[in-house]
CSV table of C-alpha atoms in Angstrom, one decimal:
chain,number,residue,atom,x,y,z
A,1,UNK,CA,-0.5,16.3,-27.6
A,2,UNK,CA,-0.1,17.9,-24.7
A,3,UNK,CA,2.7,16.2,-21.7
A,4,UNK,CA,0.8,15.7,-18.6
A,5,UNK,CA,3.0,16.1,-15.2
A,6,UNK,CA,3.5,12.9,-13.4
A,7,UNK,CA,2.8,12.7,-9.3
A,8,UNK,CA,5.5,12.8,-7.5
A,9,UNK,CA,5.6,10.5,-4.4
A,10,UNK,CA,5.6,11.5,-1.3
A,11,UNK,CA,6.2,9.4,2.1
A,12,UNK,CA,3.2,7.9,4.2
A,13,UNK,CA,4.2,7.2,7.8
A,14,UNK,CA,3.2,3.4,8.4
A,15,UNK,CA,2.9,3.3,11.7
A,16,UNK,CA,-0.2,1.4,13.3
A,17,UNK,CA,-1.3,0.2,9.8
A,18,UNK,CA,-1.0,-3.4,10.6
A,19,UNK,CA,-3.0,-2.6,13.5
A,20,UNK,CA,-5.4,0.0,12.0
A,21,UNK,CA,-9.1,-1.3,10.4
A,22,UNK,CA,-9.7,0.0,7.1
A,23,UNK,CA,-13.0,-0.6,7.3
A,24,UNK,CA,-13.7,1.6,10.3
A,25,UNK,CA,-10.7,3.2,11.4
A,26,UNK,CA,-10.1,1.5,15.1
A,27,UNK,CA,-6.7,0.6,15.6
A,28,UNK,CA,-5.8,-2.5,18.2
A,29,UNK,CA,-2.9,-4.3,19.0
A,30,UNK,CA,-5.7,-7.2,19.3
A,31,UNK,CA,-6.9,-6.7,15.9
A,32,UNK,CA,-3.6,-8.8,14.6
A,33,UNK,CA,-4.5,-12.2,16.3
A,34,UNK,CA,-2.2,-13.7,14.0
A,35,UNK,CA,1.0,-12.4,11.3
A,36,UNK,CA,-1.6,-12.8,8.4
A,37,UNK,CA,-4.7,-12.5,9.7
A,38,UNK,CA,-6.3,-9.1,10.2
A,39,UNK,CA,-10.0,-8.9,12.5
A,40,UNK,CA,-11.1,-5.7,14.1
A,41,UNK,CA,-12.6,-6.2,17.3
A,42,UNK,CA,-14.7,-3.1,16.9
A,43,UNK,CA,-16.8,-3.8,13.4
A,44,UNK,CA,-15.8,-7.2,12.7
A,45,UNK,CA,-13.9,-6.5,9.5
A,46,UNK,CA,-11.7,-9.4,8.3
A,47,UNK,CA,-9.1,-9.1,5.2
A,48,UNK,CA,-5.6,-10.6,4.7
A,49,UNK,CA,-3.1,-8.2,7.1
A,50,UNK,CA,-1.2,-6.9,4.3
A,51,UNK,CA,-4.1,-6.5,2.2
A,52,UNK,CA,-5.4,-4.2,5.1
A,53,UNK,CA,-2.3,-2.2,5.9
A,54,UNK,CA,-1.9,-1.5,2.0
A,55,UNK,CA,-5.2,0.0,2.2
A,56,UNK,CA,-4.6,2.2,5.1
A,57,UNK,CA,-1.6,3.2,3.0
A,58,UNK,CA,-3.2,3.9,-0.3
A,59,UNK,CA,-5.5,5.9,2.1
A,60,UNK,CA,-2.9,8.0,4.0
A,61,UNK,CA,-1.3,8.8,0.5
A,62,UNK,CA,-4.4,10.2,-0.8
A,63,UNK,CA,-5.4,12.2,2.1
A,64,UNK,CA,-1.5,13.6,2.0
A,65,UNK,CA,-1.0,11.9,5.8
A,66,UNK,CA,2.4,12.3,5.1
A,67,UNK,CA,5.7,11.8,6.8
A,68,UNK,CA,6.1,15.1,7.9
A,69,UNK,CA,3.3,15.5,9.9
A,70,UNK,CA,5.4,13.4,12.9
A,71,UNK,CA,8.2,15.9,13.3
């Protein structure tokens, strides 16, 4: 059987996902109206705020938006 490698991790610069719609892409300071509550004031998407910013995560990892790219 042959050993498949295993990704390695790399870092994902979090900034402005809290604030970021993963639906859309806008980023607002206006689209946290509250800690948990996430509404973007452009399209109207609503999710739980973590819920949100671990999408815009998942979705800078796979696009290799990484760390780096700030320096």
């Amino acid at each position: 059987m042959p050993v498949l490698a295993t990704p390695r991790p790399h870092g994902v610069d979090p900034a402005y996902t809290s604030r970021q719609c993963s639906a859309c892409g806008h980023t607002d300071r206006a689209n946290r109206p509250e800690q948990a509550v996430f509404s973007c004031t452009s399209c109207g998407f609503a999710e739980h705020a973590d819920v949100n910013a671990a999408r815009n995560i998942a979705a800078r990892g796979e696009t290799g938006w990484a760390v780096s790219h700030a320096a």
